[in-house]
């Protein structure tokens, strides 16, 4: 009971944990409606592009396909010297070594690996720890893990804490992104609670979705996460990042989420250290919009 009270006290600190669904929907729409047009330009799209996690998470991925994708990233500056490169390449753990070998030492982009039981949290903690440690050993500089939804929804917050902290420890120097899978959470307040708990347990980023579930990111869900990040940062003097993923492949959607993040957290957040956006098709669409071509580089 004392443990449960500890988490109740944690949630009470933050106003975002009392957010209503109606407020999240209204405020997110207002922010987008009032600011979309000013952000729908090449300057903003270049910032979005520089924050993309170029992702390949297919059952058919091989070392060869991962190396080919990494080769495109490595050569990007030769074809587009005036543009920033993507922020990261995100692959399954088995493809991390191929990406690292292709990019070489000290790459300018991060190597992200979905690990710790992705795309579901339903495996043994020992497996999550081992998979995370092995991905980092292979060269991953970022780990994307799925939030332990089954424990959170059962209010077993101590088990949520244990899992995230253990995986965080296994990351060693790699950054940890915790995927909330917001479509499985029942309200804006619950999304905020999950976000606060993940950050309190050591997440460097909080992320909307796996892209493998029933739905992906939504404006109201991202708004709830932004409010949680804002309050947590102010309370703890931190700069936790936010990643939007799941169904975000069109440039208009990217601009909407860029707008939500920058209007809530500030323009300084539109950097790869604090903002990521990911979908396998988004990079080509944004690149095409910037260059005014039907771009299929990646």
CSV table of C-alpha atoms in Angstrom, one decimal:
chain,number,residue,atom,x,y,z
A,1,UNK,CA,0.0,0.0,0.0
A,2,UNK,CA,2.9,2.3,0.8
A,3,UNK,CA,4.4,1.7,-2.7
A,4,UNK,CA,1.0,2.5,-4.3
A,5,UNK,CA,0.7,5.7,-2.3
A,6,UNK,CA,4.2,6.7,-3.5
A,7,UNK,CA,3.0,6.7,-7.1
A,8,UNK,CA,-0.3,8.4,-6.3
A,9,UNK,CA,1.8,11.2,-4.8
A,10,UNK,CA,4.0,11.3,-7.9
A,11,UNK,CA,0.9,11.8,-10.1
A,12,UNK,CA,-0.6,14.5,-7.8
A,13,UNK,CA,2.4,16.7,-8.4
A,14,UNK,CA,1.6,17.2,-12.0
A,15,UNK,CA,-1.6,19.0,-13.3
A,16,UNK,CA,-1.4,17.2,-16.6
A,17,UNK,CA,-2.5,14.0,-14.8
A,18,UNK,CA,-5.8,15.7,-14.2
A,19,UNK,CA,-6.3,16.6,-17.9
A,20,UNK,CA,-9.7,15.8,-19.5
A,21,UNK,CA,-10.0,14.3,-23.0
A,22,UNK,CA,-12.1,17.3,-24.0
A,23,UNK,CA,-9.4,19.7,-23.0
A,24,UNK,CA,-6.7,17.8,-24.8
A,25,UNK,CA,-8.7,17.6,-28.0
A,26,UNK,CA,-9.7,21.3,-27.8
A,27,UNK,CA,-6.2,22.6,-27.0
A,28,UNK,CA,-4.4,20.5,-29.5
A,29,UNK,CA,-6.8,21.5,-32.3
A,30,UNK,CA,-6.4,25.2,-31.3
A,31,UNK,CA,-2.6,25.1,-31.4
A,32,UNK,CA,-2.6,23.4,-34.8
A,33,UNK,CA,-5.3,25.7,-36.3
A,34,UNK,CA,-3.6,28.9,-35.1
A,35,UNK,CA,0.0,27.9,-36.0
A,36,UNK,CA,0.0,25.4,-38.9
A,37,UNK,CA,0.3,27.9,-41.7
A,38,UNK,CA,3.3,29.6,-40.2
A,39,UNK,CA,5.1,26.3,-39.9
A,40,UNK,CA,4.1,24.9,-43.3
A,41,UNK,CA,7.3,26.0,-45.0
A,42,UNK,CA,10.7,24.6,-46.0
A,43,UNK,CA,12.5,25.9,-42.9
A,44,UNK,CA,10.2,23.9,-40.6
A,45,UNK,CA,10.4,20.9,-42.9
A,46,UNK,CA,14.2,20.9,-42.8
A,47,UNK,CA,13.9,20.9,-39.0
A,48,UNK,CA,11.5,18.0,-39.3
A,49,UNK,CA,13.8,16.1,-41.7
A,50,UNK,CA,16.7,16.5,-39.3
A,51,UNK,CA,14.6,14.9,-36.5
A,52,UNK,CA,13.5,11.8,-38.5
A,53,UNK,CA,14.2,8.3,-37.3
A,54,UNK,CA,14.6,6.5,-40.6
A,55,UNK,CA,12.9,3.2,-39.8
A,56,UNK,CA,12.9,-0.3,-41.2
A,57,UNK,CA,11.1,-2.8,-39.1
A,58,UNK,CA,10.0,-5.5,-41.5
A,59,UNK,CA,9.9,-9.3,-40.9
A,60,UNK,CA,11.9,-9.6,-44.1
A,61,UNK,CA,14.7,-7.2,-43.1
A,62,UNK,CA,18.2,-8.6,-43.6
A,63,UNK,CA,21.8,-7.4,-43.1
A,64,UNK,CA,21.9,-6.6,-46.8
A,65,UNK,CA,18.7,-4.4,-46.7
A,66,UNK,CA,19.9,-2.7,-43.5
A,67,UNK,CA,23.3,-2.0,-45.0
A,68,UNK,CA,21.6,-0.6,-48.1
A,69,UNK,CA,19.5,1.8,-46.1
A,70,UNK,CA,22.5,2.9,-44.0
A,71,UNK,CA,24.5,3.4,-47.2
A,72,UNK,CA,21.8,5.8,-48.4
A,73,UNK,CA,22.2,7.8,-45.2
A,74,UNK,CA,26.0,7.7,-45.4
A,75,UNK,CA,25.9,9.1,-48.9
A,76,UNK,CA,23.1,11.6,-48.3
A,77,UNK,CA,25.3,14.6,-47.9
A,78,UNK,CA,26.9,14.0,-51.3
A,79,UNK,CA,23.6,14.4,-53.2
A,80,UNK,CA,22.1,17.0,-50.8
A,81,UNK,CA,25.0,19.0,-49.3
A,82,UNK,CA,22.6,21.9,-48.5
A,83,UNK,CA,20.3,19.7,-46.3
A,84,UNK,CA,20.7,18.2,-42.8
A,85,UNK,CA,20.8,14.4,-42.6
A,86,UNK,CA,18.2,12.3,-40.7
A,87,UNK,CA,18.6,11.9,-36.9
A,88,UNK,CA,18.8,8.2,-36.7
A,89,UNK,CA,18.4,4.8,-38.4
A,90,UNK,CA,16.0,2.5,-36.4
A,91,UNK,CA,16.2,-1.3,-37.0
A,92,UNK,CA,15.7,-4.6,-35.2
A,93,UNK,CA,18.6,-5.7,-33.0
A,94,UNK,CA,19.7,-8.3,-35.5
A,95,UNK,CA,20.5,-5.6,-38.1
A,96,UNK,CA,22.3,-3.2,-35.8
A,97,UNK,CA,25.8,-4.5,-36.6
A,98,UNK,CA,25.2,-4.1,-40.4
A,99,UNK,CA,24.1,-0.5,-39.9
A,100,UNK,CA,27.1,0.3,-37.7
A,101,UNK,CA,29.6,-1.4,-40.1
A,102,UNK,CA,28.2,0.6,-43.0
A,103,UNK,CA,28.2,4.0,-41.2
A,104,UNK,CA,31.7,3.4,-39.8
A,105,UNK,CA,33.1,4.9,-36.6
A,106,UNK,CA,31.6,8.0,-35.1
A,107,UNK,CA,28.6,8.4,-37.4
A,108,UNK,CA,26.7,11.6,-37.5
A,109,UNK,CA,23.4,9.8,-37.1
A,110,UNK,CA,22.3,7.7,-34.2
A,111,UNK,CA,21.8,3.9,-34.5
A,112,UNK,CA,18.5,3.1,-32.8
A,113,UNK,CA,17.3,-0.4,-32.0
A,114,UNK,CA,13.8,-1.6,-31.0
A,115,UNK,CA,14.6,-4.0,-28.2
A,116,UNK,CA,13.4,-5.2,-24.8
A,117,UNK,CA,10.6,-7.4,-26.3
A,118,UNK,CA,9.4,-5.0,-29.0
A,119,UNK,CA,6.6,-4.7,-30.3
A,120,UNK,CA,4.9,-6.0,-27.1
A,121,UNK,CA,6.1,-5.8,-23.4
A,122,UNK,CA,5.0,-9.4,-22.8
A,123,UNK,CA,8.2,-11.2,-22.2
A,124,UNK,CA,10.6,-11.9,-19.3
A,125,UNK,CA,12.5,-9.0,-17.8
A,126,UNK,CA,15.7,-11.0,-18.1
A,127,UNK,CA,15.1,-11.3,-21.9
A,128,UNK,CA,14.6,-7.5,-22.1
A,129,UNK,CA,17.8,-6.8,-20.3
A,130,UNK,CA,19.8,-9.3,-22.3
A,131,UNK,CA,18.4,-8.1,-25.7
A,132,UNK,CA,19.0,-4.4,-24.7
A,133,UNK,CA,22.6,-5.1,-23.6
A,134,UNK,CA,23.3,-7.1,-26.8
A,135,UNK,CA,21.9,-4.4,-29.1
A,136,UNK,CA,24.1,-1.8,-27.4
A,137,UNK,CA,27.1,-4.1,-27.6
A,138,UNK,CA,26.4,-4.4,-31.4
A,139,UNK,CA,26.5,-0.7,-31.7
A,140,UNK,CA,23.1,0.7,-30.9
A,141,UNK,CA,23.3,4.2,-29.4
A,142,UNK,CA,19.5,4.4,-28.7
A,143,UNK,CA,17.1,1.7,-27.4
A,144,UNK,CA,13.3,1.9,-28.0
A,145,UNK,CA,11.4,-0.2,-25.5
A,146,UNK,CA,7.7,-0.7,-25.0
A,147,UNK,CA,6.2,0.7,-21.8
A,148,UNK,CA,5.0,-2.2,-19.6
A,149,UNK,CA,1.3,-1.6,-20.3
A,150,UNK,CA,0.1,-4.7,-18.6
A,151,UNK,CA,1.6,-3.7,-15.3
A,152,UNK,CA,0.6,0.0,-15.7
A,153,UNK,CA,-3.1,-0.8,-16.4
A,154,UNK,CA,-3.1,-3.2,-13.4
A,155,UNK,CA,-1.7,-0.3,-11.3
A,156,UNK,CA,1.4,-2.4,-10.5
A,157,UNK,CA,3.6,0.7,-10.8
A,158,UNK,CA,6.4,-0.9,-8.9
A,159,UNK,CA,6.9,-3.4,-11.6
A,160,UNK,CA,6.8,-0.7,-14.3
A,161,UNK,CA,9.5,1.1,-12.4
A,162,UNK,CA,11.6,-2.1,-12.1
A,163,UNK,CA,11.4,-2.9,-15.8
A,164,UNK,CA,12.2,0.6,-17.1
A,165,UNK,CA,15.1,1.1,-14.6
A,166,UNK,CA,16.6,-2.3,-15.4
A,167,UNK,CA,16.5,-1.7,-19.1
A,168,UNK,CA,17.9,1.8,-18.6
A,169,UNK,CA,20.8,0.3,-16.7
A,170,UNK,CA,21.4,-2.2,-19.5
A,171,UNK,CA,21.5,0.7,-22.0
A,172,UNK,CA,24.7,1.9,-20.4
A,173,UNK,CA,25.6,5.0,-22.4
A,174,UNK,CA,22.7,4.6,-24.9
A,175,UNK,CA,19.6,6.7,-24.7
A,176,UNK,CA,16.3,5.1,-23.8
A,177,UNK,CA,13.1,5.8,-25.6
A,178,UNK,CA,10.0,4.5,-23.8
A,179,UNK,CA,7.1,3.8,-26.2
A,180,UNK,CA,3.8,4.4,-24.4
A,181,UNK,CA,1.6,2.9,-27.1
A,182,UNK,CA,-1.0,5.6,-26.4
A,183,UNK,CA,-3.7,3.9,-28.4
A,184,UNK,CA,-3.9,1.3,-25.6
A,185,UNK,CA,-4.4,4.0,-22.9
A,186,UNK,CA,-7.9,5.1,-22.1
A,187,UNK,CA,-7.7,8.8,-21.6
A,188,UNK,CA,-5.4,11.9,-21.9
A,189,UNK,CA,-4.9,11.8,-18.1
A,190,UNK,CA,-3.8,8.2,-18.3
A,191,UNK,CA,-1.4,9.1,-21.1
A,192,UNK,CA,0.0,11.8,-18.9
A,193,UNK,CA,0.4,9.4,-16.0
A,194,UNK,CA,2.2,6.9,-18.1
A,195,UNK,CA,4.5,9.6,-19.5
A,196,UNK,CA,5.3,11.0,-16.0
A,197,UNK,CA,6.0,7.5,-14.7
A,198,UNK,CA,8.3,6.6,-17.6
A,199,UNK,CA,10.3,9.8,-17.2
A,200,UNK,CA,10.6,9.4,-13.4
A,201,UNK,CA,12.0,5.9,-14.1
A,202,UNK,CA,14.7,7.2,-16.4
A,203,UNK,CA,13.4,7.6,-19.9
A,204,UNK,CA,15.4,10.0,-22.1
A,205,UNK,CA,12.6,10.2,-24.6
A,206,UNK,CA,8.9,9.3,-24.4
A,207,UNK,CA,7.4,8.0,-27.7
A,208,UNK,CA,3.8,7.6,-28.8
A,209,UNK,CA,3.6,4.3,-30.6
A,210,UNK,CA,5.2,1.1,-31.9
A,211,UNK,CA,3.5,1.4,-35.3
A,212,UNK,CA,2.6,-2.2,-34.9
A,213,UNK,CA,-0.7,-1.8,-32.9
A,214,UNK,CA,-4.2,-0.8,-33.7
A,215,UNK,CA,-3.5,2.9,-34.1
A,216,UNK,CA,-0.7,5.4,-33.9
A,217,UNK,CA,-0.1,8.9,-32.9
A,218,UNK,CA,-3.0,11.4,-32.4
A,219,UNK,CA,-2.9,15.2,-31.8
A,220,UNK,CA,-4.6,14.9,-28.4
A,221,UNK,CA,-2.3,12.1,-27.3
A,222,UNK,CA,0.8,14.1,-28.3
A,223,UNK,CA,-0.6,17.2,-26.6
A,224,UNK,CA,-1.0,15.2,-23.4
A,225,UNK,CA,2.6,14.0,-23.7
A,226,UNK,CA,3.9,17.5,-24.4
A,227,UNK,CA,2.2,18.8,-21.3
A,228,UNK,CA,3.7,16.0,-19.2
A,229,UNK,CA,7.2,16.7,-20.6
A,230,UNK,CA,6.8,20.4,-20.0
A,231,UNK,CA,5.8,20.0,-16.3
A,232,UNK,CA,8.3,17.2,-15.7
A,233,UNK,CA,11.2,19.3,-17.1
A,234,UNK,CA,10.2,22.3,-15.0
A,235,UNK,CA,9.8,20.3,-11.8
A,236,UNK,CA,13.1,18.3,-12.3
A,237,UNK,CA,15.3,20.7,-14.3
A,238,UNK,CA,15.6,18.1,-17.2
A,239,UNK,CA,15.1,18.1,-21.0
A,240,UNK,CA,13.3,14.9,-21.8
A,241,UNK,CA,12.7,14.3,-25.5
A,242,UNK,CA,9.5,13.4,-27.3
A,243,UNK,CA,9.1,11.1,-30.3
A,244,UNK,CA,6.0,11.0,-32.5
A,245,UNK,CA,5.5,7.7,-34.4
A,246,UNK,CA,2.8,5.5,-35.8
A,247,UNK,CA,0.9,6.5,-39.0
A,248,UNK,CA,2.9,9.7,-39.5
A,249,UNK,CA,3.9,9.5,-43.2
A,250,UNK,CA,2.5,12.6,-44.8
A,251,UNK,CA,4.1,16.1,-44.6
A,252,UNK,CA,1.0,17.8,-43.3
A,253,UNK,CA,0.9,15.4,-40.4
A,254,UNK,CA,4.6,16.0,-39.7
A,255,UNK,CA,4.0,19.8,-39.7
A,256,UNK,CA,1.0,19.3,-37.3
A,257,UNK,CA,3.1,17.4,-34.8
A,258,UNK,CA,6.1,19.8,-35.2
A,259,UNK,CA,3.7,22.6,-34.4
A,260,UNK,CA,2.3,20.9,-31.3
A,261,UNK,CA,5.8,20.2,-29.9
A,262,UNK,CA,7.3,23.6,-30.7
A,263,UNK,CA,4.3,25.7,-29.6
A,264,UNK,CA,4.1,23.7,-26.3
A,265,UNK,CA,7.8,23.1,-25.5
A,266,UNK,CA,9.5,25.9,-27.5
A,267,UNK,CA,11.3,26.1,-30.9
A,268,UNK,CA,14.5,24.9,-29.1
A,269,UNK,CA,12.9,21.5,-28.9
A,270,UNK,CA,13.0,21.0,-32.7
A,271,UNK,CA,16.4,19.3,-32.6
A,272,UNK,CA,17.3,15.7,-32.7
A,273,UNK,CA,18.4,15.7,-29.1
A,274,UNK,CA,14.8,16.4,-27.9
A,275,UNK,CA,12.4,15.7,-30.9
A,276,UNK,CA,12.1,12.8,-33.2
A,277,UNK,CA,9.5,11.8,-35.7
A,278,UNK,CA,9.4,8.5,-37.4
A,279,UNK,CA,7.7,6.6,-40.2
A,280,UNK,CA,9.3,4.6,-43.0
A,281,UNK,CA,7.8,6.8,-45.7
A,282,UNK,CA,8.1,10.2,-44.1
A,283,UNK,CA,11.6,10.9,-45.1
A,284,UNK,CA,10.9,10.6,-48.9
A,285,UNK,CA,7.7,12.7,-48.6
A,286,UNK,CA,9.4,15.5,-46.6
A,287,UNK,CA,12.5,15.5,-48.9
A,288,UNK,CA,10.2,15.7,-51.9
A,289,UNK,CA,8.3,18.6,-50.5
A,290,UNK,CA,11.5,20.5,-49.7
A,291,UNK,CA,13.1,19.9,-53.1
A,292,UNK,CA,9.8,20.2,-55.1
A,293,UNK,CA,10.3,16.7,-56.7
A,294,UNK,CA,8.7,13.3,-56.4
A,295,UNK,CA,11.6,12.2,-54.3
A,296,UNK,CA,12.3,8.5,-53.6
A,297,UNK,CA,15.9,8.7,-52.4
A,298,UNK,CA,15.4,6.3,-49.4
